[in-house]
mmCIF file of C-alpha atoms in Angstrom:
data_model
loop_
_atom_site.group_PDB
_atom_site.id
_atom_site.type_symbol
_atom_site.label_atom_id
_atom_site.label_comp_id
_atom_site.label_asym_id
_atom_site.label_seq_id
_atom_site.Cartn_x
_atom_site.Cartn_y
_atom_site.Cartn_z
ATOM 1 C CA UNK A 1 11.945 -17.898 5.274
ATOM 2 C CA UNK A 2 13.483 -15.450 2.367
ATOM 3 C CA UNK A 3 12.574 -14.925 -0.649
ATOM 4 C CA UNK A 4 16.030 -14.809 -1.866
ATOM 5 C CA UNK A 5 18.001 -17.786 -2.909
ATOM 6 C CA UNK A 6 21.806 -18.658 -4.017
ATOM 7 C CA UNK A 7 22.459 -20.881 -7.066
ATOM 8 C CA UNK A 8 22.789 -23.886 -5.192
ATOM 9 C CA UNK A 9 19.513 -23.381 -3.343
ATOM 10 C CA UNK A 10 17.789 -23.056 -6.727
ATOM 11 C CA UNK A 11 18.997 -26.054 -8.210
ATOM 12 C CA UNK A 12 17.332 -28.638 -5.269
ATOM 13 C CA UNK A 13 14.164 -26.542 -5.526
ATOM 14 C CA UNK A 14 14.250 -27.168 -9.352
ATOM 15 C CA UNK A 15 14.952 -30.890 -8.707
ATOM 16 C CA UNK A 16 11.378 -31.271 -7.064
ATOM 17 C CA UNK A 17 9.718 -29.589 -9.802
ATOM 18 C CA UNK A 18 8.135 -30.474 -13.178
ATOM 19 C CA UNK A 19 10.242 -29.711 -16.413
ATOM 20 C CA UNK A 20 7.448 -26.971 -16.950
ATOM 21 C CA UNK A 21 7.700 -25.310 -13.592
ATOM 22 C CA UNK A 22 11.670 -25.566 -13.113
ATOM 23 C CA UNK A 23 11.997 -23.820 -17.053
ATOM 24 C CA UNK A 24 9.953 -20.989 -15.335
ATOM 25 C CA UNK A 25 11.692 -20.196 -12.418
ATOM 26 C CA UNK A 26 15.347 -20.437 -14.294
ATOM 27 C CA UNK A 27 13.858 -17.850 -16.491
ATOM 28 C CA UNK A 28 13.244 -16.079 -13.555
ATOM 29 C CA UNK A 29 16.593 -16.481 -12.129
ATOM 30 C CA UNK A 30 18.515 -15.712 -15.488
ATOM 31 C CA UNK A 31 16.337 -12.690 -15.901
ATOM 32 C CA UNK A 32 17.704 -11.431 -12.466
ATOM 33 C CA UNK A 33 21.238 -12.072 -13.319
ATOM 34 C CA UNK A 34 21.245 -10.133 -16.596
ATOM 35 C CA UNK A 35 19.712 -7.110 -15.647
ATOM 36 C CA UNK A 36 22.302 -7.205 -12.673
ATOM 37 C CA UNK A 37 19.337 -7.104 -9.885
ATOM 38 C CA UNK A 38 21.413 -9.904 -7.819
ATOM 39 C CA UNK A 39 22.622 -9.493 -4.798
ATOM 40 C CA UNK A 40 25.876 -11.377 -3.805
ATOM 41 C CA UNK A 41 24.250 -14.420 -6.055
ATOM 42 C CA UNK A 42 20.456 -13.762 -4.585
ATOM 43 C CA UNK A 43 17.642 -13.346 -6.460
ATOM 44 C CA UNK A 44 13.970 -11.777 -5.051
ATOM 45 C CA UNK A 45 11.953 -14.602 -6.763
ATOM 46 C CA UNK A 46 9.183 -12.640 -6.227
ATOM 47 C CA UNK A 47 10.314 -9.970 -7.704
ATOM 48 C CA UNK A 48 11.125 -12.114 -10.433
ATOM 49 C CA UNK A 49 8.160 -13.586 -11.005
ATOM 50 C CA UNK A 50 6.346 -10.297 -11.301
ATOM 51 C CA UNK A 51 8.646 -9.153 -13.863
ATOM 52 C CA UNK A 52 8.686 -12.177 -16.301
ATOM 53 C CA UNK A 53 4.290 -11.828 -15.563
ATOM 54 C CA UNK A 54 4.443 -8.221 -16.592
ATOM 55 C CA UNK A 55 7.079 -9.142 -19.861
ATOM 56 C CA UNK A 56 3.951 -11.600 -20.975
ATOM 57 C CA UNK A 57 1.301 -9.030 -20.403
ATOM 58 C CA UNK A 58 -0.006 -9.937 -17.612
ATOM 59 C CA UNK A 59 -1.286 -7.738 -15.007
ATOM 60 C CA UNK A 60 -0.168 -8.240 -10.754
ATOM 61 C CA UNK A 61 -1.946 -11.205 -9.481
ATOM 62 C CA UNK A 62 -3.864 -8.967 -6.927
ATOM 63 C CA UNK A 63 -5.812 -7.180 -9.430
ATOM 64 C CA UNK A 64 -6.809 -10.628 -11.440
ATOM 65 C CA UNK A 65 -7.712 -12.073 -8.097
ATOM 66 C CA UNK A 66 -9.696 -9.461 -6.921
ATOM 67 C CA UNK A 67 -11.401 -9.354 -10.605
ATOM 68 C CA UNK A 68 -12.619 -13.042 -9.458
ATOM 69 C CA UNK A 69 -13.214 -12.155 -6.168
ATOM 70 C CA UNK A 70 -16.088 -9.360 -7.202
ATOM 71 C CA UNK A 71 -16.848 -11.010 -10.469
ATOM 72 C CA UNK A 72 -20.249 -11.270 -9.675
ATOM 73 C CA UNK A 73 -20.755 -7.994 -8.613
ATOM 74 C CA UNK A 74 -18.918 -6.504 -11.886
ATOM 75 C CA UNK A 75 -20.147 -8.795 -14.182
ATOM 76 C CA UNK A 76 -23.862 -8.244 -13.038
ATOM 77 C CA UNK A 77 -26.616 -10.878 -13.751
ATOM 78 C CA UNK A 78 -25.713 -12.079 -17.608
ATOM 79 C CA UNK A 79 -22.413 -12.958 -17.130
ATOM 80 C CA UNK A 80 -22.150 -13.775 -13.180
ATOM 81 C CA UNK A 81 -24.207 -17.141 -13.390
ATOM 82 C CA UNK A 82 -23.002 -17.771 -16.947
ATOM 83 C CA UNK A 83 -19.162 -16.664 -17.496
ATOM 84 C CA UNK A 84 -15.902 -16.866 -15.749
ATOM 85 C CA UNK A 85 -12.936 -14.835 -15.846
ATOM 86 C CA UNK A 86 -9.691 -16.635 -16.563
ATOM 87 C CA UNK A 87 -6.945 -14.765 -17.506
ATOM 88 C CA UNK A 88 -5.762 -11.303 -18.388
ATOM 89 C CA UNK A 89 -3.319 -10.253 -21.037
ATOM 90 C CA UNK A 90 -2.513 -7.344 -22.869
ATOM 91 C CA UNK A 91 -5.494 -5.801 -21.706
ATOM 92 C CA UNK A 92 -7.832 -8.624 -23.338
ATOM 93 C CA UNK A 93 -9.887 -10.681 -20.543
ATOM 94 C CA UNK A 94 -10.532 -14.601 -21.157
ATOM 95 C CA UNK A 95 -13.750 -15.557 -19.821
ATOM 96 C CA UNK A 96 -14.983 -18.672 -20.281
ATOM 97 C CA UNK A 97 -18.706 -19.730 -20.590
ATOM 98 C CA UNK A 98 -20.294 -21.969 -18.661
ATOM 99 C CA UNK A 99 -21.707 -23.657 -21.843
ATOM 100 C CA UNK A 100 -20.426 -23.330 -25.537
ATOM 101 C CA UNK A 101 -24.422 -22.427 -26.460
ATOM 102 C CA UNK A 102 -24.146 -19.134 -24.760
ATOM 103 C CA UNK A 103 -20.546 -17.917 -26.267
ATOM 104 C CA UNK A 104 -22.520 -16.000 -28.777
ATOM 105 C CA UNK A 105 -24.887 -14.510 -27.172
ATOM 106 C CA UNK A 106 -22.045 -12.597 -24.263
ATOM 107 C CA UNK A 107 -20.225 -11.666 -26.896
ATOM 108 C CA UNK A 108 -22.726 -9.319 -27.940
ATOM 109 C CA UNK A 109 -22.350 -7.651 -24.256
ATOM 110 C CA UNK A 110 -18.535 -7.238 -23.884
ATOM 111 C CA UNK A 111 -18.590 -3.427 -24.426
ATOM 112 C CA UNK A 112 -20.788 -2.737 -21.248
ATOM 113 C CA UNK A 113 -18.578 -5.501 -19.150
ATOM 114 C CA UNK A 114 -15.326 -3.789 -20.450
ATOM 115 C CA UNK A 115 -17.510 -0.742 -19.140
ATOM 116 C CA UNK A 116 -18.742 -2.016 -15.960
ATOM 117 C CA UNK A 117 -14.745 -3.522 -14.717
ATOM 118 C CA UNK A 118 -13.129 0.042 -16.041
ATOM 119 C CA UNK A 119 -15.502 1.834 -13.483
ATOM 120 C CA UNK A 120 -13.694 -0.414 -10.840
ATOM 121 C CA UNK A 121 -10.363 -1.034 -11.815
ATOM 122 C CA UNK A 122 -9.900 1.734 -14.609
ATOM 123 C CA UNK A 123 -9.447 2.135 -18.324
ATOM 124 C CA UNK A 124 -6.256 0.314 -18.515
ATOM 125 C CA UNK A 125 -6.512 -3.133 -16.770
ATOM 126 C CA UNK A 126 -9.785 -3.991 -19.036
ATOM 127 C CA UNK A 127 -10.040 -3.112 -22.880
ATOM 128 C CA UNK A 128 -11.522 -6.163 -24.665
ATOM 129 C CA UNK A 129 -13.244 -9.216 -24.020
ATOM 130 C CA UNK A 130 -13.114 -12.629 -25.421
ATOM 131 C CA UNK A 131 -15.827 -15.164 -24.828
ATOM 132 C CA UNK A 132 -14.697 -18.728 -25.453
ATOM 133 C CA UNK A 133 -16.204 -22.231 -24.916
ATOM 134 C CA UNK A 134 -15.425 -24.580 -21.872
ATOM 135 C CA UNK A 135 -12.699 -26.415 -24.065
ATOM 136 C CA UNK A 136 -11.485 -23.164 -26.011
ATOM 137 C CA UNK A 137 -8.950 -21.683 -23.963
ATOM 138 C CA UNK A 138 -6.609 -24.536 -24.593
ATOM 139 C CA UNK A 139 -3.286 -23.072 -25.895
ATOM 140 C CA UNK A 140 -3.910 -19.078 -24.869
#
Protein backbone atom coordinates (compact mmCIF):
# COMPACT_ATOMS: atom_id res chain seq x y z
CA UNK A 1 0.00 0.00 0.00
CA UNK A 2 1.35 3.84 -0.45
CA UNK A 3 0.93 6.45 1.34
CA UNK A 4 0.53 8.63 -1.58
CA UNK A 5 -2.70 9.23 -3.33
CA UNK A 6 -4.02 11.11 -6.68
CA UNK A 7 -7.11 13.36 -6.53
CA UNK A 8 -9.38 10.84 -7.58
CA UNK A 9 -8.20 8.34 -4.98
CA UNK A 10 -8.89 10.97 -2.31
CA UNK A 11 -12.25 11.74 -3.21
CA UNK A 12 -13.71 7.78 -2.65
CA UNK A 13 -11.68 7.71 0.57
CA UNK A 14 -13.48 10.99 1.59
CA UNK A 15 -16.84 9.46 0.50
CA UNK A 16 -16.55 6.79 3.40
CA UNK A 17 -15.75 9.28 5.89
CA UNK A 18 -17.59 11.57 8.35
CA UNK A 19 -17.97 15.36 7.35
CA UNK A 20 -15.43 15.85 10.34
CA UNK A 21 -12.81 13.42 9.20
CA UNK A 22 -13.05 14.10 5.26
CA UNK A 23 -12.65 18.30 6.23
CA UNK A 24 -9.34 17.01 7.84
CA UNK A 25 -7.74 15.16 5.36
CA UNK A 26 -8.70 17.87 2.42
CA UNK A 27 -6.88 20.21 4.65
CA UNK A 28 -4.25 17.93 4.47
CA UNK A 29 -4.31 17.53 0.83
CA UNK A 30 -4.71 21.37 0.05
CA UNK A 31 -1.89 22.03 2.43
CA UNK A 32 0.33 19.74 0.18
CA UNK A 33 -0.68 21.37 -2.97
CA UNK A 34 0.13 24.93 -1.89
CA UNK A 35 3.35 24.55 -0.52
CA UNK A 36 4.10 22.62 -3.88
CA UNK A 37 5.19 19.25 -1.88
CA UNK A 38 3.10 17.14 -4.64
CA UNK A 39 4.40 14.91 -6.67
CA UNK A 40 2.80 14.41 -10.18
CA UNK A 41 -0.73 15.00 -8.14
CA UNK A 42 0.50 12.74 -4.93
CA UNK A 43 0.41 13.71 -1.66
CA UNK A 44 2.48 11.82 1.51
CA UNK A 45 -0.66 11.88 3.77
CA UNK A 46 1.47 11.17 6.37
CA UNK A 47 3.50 13.67 5.89
CA UNK A 48 0.57 15.71 5.80
CA UNK A 49 -0.89 14.87 8.71
CA UNK A 50 2.20 15.62 10.73
CA UNK A 51 2.39 18.98 9.37
CA UNK A 52 -1.24 20.25 9.87
CA UNK A 53 -0.51 18.37 13.86
CA UNK A 54 2.58 20.46 14.24
CA UNK A 55 0.58 23.91 12.64
CA UNK A 56 -1.99 23.21 15.81
CA UNK A 57 0.73 22.70 18.32
CA UNK A 58 0.80 19.51 18.68
CA UNK A 59 3.75 17.46 19.26
CA UNK A 60 4.57 13.80 16.90
CA UNK A 61 2.23 11.20 18.03
CA UNK A 62 5.23 9.02 19.23
CA UNK A 63 6.21 11.24 21.94
CA UNK A 64 2.34 11.68 23.28
CA UNK A 65 2.06 7.95 23.06
CA UNK A 66 4.98 7.10 24.76
CA UNK A 67 3.98 9.94 27.49
CA UNK A 68 0.89 7.39 28.08
CA UNK A 69 2.79 4.52 27.72
CA UNK A 70 5.23 5.46 30.94
CA UNK A 71 2.66 7.66 32.53
CA UNK A 72 2.79 5.84 35.52
CA UNK A 73 6.25 5.75 35.89
CA UNK A 74 6.57 9.72 35.20
CA UNK A 75 3.72 10.71 36.92
CA UNK A 76 4.74 8.73 40.15
CA UNK A 77 2.12 7.72 42.83
CA UNK A 78 -0.27 11.10 43.04
CA UNK A 79 -1.07 11.38 39.70
CA UNK A 80 -0.61 7.65 38.22
CA UNK A 81 -3.79 6.17 40.04
CA UNK A 82 -5.56 9.55 39.91
CA UNK A 83 -4.82 11.54 36.48
CA UNK A 84 -4.59 10.88 32.85
CA UNK A 85 -2.81 12.50 30.17
CA UNK A 86 -4.86 13.56 27.18
CA UNK A 87 -3.49 15.82 24.96
CA UNK A 88 -0.53 18.05 24.31
CA UNK A 89 -0.46 21.50 22.83
CA UNK A 90 1.70 24.30 22.79
CA UNK A 91 3.64 22.83 25.37
CA UNK A 92 0.53 22.72 27.92
CA UNK A 93 -0.46 18.94 28.92
CA UNK A 94 -4.35 18.08 29.48
CA UNK A 95 -4.71 15.61 32.09
CA UNK A 96 -7.76 14.68 33.21
CA UNK A 97 -8.72 13.51 36.78
CA UNK A 98 -10.18 10.60 37.59
CA UNK A 99 -12.73 12.52 39.78
CA UNK A 100 -13.63 16.33 39.67
CA UNK A 101 -12.91 16.24 43.81
CA UNK A 102 -9.27 15.82 43.24
CA UNK A 103 -8.72 18.64 40.33
CA UNK A 104 -7.62 20.91 43.08
CA UNK A 105 -5.61 19.21 44.95
CA UNK A 106 -2.99 18.04 41.49
CA UNK A 107 -3.00 21.25 40.60
CA UNK A 108 -1.01 22.17 43.43
CA UNK A 109 1.72 19.48 42.08
CA UNK A 110 2.08 20.42 38.36
CA UNK A 111 5.53 22.08 38.81
CA UNK A 112 7.26 18.77 40.00
CA UNK A 113 5.22 16.68 37.10
CA UNK A 114 6.31 19.36 34.49
CA UNK A 115 9.70 18.47 36.37
CA UNK A 116 9.54 14.84 36.52
CA UNK A 117 8.35 14.46 32.25
CA UNK A 118 11.25 17.24 31.32
CA UNK A 119 13.84 14.78 32.93
CA UNK A 120 12.48 12.24 30.28
CA UNK A 121 11.46 13.93 27.36
CA UNK A 122 13.18 17.45 27.92
CA UNK A 123 12.38 21.06 28.62
CA UNK A 124 10.47 21.63 25.52
CA UNK A 125 7.76 18.91 25.04
CA UNK A 126 6.36 19.70 28.78
CA UNK A 127 5.99 23.36 30.22
CA UNK A 128 2.59 23.57 31.98
CA UNK A 129 -0.04 21.52 33.24
CA UNK A 130 -3.72 21.76 33.32
CA UNK A 131 -5.84 19.62 35.58
CA UNK A 132 -9.46 19.42 34.47
CA UNK A 133 -12.55 17.39 35.53
CA UNK A 134 -13.85 14.15 33.74
CA UNK A 135 -16.38 16.37 31.69
CA UNK A 136 -13.96 19.51 31.31
CA UNK A 137 -12.01 18.88 28.37
CA UNK A 138 -15.00 19.27 26.16
CA UNK A 139 -14.14 21.90 23.47
CA UNK A 140 -10.01 22.03 24.00
Amino acid sequence: MTDQVSPEQLETMLAGLDDLSARVIRLIWEEGQETGDDEGGLVPVAEGVQRVAASLGLPPMALLEELIERWPELAGSRWGSRASPIVVRHGELLVEAADRRIVRWLQHDTDQLVERIAGYFGPAFVTRVRVVGPAGRKGW
